[in-house]
Coordinates of N, CA and C in Angstrom, one line a residue:
X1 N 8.6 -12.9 4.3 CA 8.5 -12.9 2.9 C 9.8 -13.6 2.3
X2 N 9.8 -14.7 1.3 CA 10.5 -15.0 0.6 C 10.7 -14.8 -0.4
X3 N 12.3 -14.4 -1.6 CA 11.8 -13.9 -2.5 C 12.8 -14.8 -3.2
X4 N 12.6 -15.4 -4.3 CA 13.4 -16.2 -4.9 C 14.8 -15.0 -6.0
X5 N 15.7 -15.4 -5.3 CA 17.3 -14.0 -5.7 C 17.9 -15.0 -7.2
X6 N 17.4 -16.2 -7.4 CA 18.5 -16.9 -8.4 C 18.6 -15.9 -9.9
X7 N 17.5 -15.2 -10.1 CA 17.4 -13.9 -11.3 C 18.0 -12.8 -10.9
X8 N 17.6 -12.5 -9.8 CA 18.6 -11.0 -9.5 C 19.4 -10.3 -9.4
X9 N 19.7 -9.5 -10.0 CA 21.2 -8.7 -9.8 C 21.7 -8.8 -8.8
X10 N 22.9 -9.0 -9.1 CA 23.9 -8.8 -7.6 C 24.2 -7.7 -7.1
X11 N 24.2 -6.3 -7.7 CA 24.0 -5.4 -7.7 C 22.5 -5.0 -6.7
X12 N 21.8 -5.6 -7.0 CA 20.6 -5.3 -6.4 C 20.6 -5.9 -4.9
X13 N 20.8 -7.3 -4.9 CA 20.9 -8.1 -3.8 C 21.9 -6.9 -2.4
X14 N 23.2 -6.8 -3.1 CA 23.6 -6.3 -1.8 C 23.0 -5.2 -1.8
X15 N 22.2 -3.9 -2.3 CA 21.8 -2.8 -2.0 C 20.2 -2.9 -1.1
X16 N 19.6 -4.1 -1.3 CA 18.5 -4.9 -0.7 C 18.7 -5.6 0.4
X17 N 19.8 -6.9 0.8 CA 19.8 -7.7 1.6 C 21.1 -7.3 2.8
X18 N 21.9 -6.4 2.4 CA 22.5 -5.7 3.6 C 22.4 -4.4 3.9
X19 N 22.8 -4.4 5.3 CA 22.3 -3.4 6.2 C 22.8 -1.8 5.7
X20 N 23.9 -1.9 5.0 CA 24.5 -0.7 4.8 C 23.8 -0.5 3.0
X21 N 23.4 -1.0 2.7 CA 22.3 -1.1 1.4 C 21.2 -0.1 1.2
X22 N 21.7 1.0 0.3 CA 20.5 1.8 -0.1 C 18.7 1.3 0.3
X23 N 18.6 0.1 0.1 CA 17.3 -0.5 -0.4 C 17.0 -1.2 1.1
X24 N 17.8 -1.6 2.2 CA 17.7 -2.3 3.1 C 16.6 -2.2 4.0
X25 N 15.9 -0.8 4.1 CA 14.9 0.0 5.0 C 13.9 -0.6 4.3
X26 N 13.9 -0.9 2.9 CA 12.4 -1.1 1.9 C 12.2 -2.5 2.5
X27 N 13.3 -3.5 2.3 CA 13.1 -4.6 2.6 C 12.9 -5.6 3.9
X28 N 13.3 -4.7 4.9 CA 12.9 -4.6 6.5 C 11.3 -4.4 6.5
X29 N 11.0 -3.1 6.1 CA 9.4 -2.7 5.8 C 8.5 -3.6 5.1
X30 N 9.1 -4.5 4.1 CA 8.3 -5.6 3.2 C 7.9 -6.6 4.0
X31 N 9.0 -7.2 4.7 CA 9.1 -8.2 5.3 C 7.4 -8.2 6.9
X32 N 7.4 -6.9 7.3 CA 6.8 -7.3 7.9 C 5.5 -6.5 7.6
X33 N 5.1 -6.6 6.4 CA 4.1 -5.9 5.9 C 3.3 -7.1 4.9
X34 N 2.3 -7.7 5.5 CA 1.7 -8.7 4.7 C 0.4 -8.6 3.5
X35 N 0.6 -7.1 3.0 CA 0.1 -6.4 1.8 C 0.8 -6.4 0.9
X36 N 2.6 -7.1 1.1 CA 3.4 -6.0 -0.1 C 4.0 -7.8 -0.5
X37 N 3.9 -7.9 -1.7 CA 4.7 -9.5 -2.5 C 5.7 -8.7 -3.3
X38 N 6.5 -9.5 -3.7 CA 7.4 -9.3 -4.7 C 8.2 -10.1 -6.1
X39 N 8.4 -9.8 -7.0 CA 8.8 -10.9 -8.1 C 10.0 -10.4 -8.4
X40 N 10.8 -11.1 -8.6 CA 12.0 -10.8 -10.0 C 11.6 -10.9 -11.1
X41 N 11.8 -10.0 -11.8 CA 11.8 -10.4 -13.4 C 12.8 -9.1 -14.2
X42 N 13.3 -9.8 -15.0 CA 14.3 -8.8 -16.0 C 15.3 -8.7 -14.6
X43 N 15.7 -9.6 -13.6 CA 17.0 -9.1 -13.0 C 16.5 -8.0 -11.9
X44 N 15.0 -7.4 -12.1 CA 15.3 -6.3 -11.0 C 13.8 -6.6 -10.1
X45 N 13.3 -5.6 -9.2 CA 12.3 -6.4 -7.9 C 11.0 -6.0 -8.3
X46 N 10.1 -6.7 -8.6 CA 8.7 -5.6 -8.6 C 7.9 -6.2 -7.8
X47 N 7.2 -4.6 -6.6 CA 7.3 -5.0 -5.8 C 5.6 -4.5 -5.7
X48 N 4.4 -5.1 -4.9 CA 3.1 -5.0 -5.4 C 2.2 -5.0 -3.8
X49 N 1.4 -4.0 -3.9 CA 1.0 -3.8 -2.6 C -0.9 -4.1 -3.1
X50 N -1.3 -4.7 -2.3 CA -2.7 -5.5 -2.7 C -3.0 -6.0 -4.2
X51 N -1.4 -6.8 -5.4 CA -1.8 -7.2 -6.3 C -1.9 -5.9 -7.8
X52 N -1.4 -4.8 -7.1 CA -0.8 -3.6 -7.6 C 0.7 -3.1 -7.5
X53 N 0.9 -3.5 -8.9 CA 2.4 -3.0 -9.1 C 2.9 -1.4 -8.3
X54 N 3.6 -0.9 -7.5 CA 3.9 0.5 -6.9 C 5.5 0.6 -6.9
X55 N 5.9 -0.5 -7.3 CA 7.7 0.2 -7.3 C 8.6 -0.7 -7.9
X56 N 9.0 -0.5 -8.3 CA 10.6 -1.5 -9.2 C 12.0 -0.7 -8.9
X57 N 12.4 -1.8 -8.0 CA 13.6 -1.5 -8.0 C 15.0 -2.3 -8.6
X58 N 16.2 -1.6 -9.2 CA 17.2 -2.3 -10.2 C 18.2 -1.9 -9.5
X59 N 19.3 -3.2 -9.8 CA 20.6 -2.8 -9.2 C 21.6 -1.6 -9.6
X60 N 21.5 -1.1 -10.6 CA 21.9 0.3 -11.0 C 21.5 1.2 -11.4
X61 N 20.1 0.8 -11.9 CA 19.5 1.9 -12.0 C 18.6 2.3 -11.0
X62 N 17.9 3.4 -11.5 CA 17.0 4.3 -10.1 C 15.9 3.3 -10.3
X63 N 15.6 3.6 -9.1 CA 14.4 3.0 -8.8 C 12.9 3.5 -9.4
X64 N 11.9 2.8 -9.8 CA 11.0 3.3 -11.0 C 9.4 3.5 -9.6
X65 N 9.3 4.6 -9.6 CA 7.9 4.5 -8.8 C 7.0 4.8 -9.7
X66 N 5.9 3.4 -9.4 CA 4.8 3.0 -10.3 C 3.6 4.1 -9.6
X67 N 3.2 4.1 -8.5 CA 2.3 4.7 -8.1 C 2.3 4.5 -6.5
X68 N 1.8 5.9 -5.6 CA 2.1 6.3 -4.3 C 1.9 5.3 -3.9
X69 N 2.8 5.3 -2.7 CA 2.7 3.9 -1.7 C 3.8 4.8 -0.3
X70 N 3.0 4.2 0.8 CA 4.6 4.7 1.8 C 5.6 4.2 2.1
X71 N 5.9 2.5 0.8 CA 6.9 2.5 0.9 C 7.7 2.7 -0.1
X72 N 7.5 4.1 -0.8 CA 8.3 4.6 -1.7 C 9.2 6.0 -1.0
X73 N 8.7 6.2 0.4 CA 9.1 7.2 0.9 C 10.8 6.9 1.7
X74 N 10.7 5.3 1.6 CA 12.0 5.0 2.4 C 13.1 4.7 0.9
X75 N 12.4 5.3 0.5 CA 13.8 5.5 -1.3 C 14.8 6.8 -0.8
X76 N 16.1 6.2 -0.7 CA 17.5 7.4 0.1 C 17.1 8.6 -1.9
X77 N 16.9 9.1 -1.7 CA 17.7 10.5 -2.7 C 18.8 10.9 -3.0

């Protein structure tokens, strides 16, 4: 999956694209999951499993669950 980062928080980027990153597990899981696309907009990830919005995540803020998905279960608490 590629995701174009030139809009996204930096804040978000390292909690997503490194290993010690809250969000790193979600984006391991996306990548090899060919159901799940994703966009930037407004700075933060929305992320869409068959063309259904199910999660947005922001570099400081909490992450917003749109509706059940299992990959909302690899969100740290």
């Amino acid at each position: 999956m590629t995701i174009d980062t030139t809009n996204m928080c930096s804040h978000l980027k390292k909690k997503l694209f490194e290993p010690d990153g809250v969000y790193y597990p979600i984006w391991q899981a996306m990548k090899d999951d060919e159901t799940l696309t994703a966009v930037v907009r407004s700075r933060q990830l929305n992320i869409y499993r068959n063309g259904k919005k199910i999660l947005i995540l922001a570099g400081k803020a909490q992450p917003k669950i749109i509706r059940e998905d299992k990959l909302n279960e690899l969100i740290t608490k």
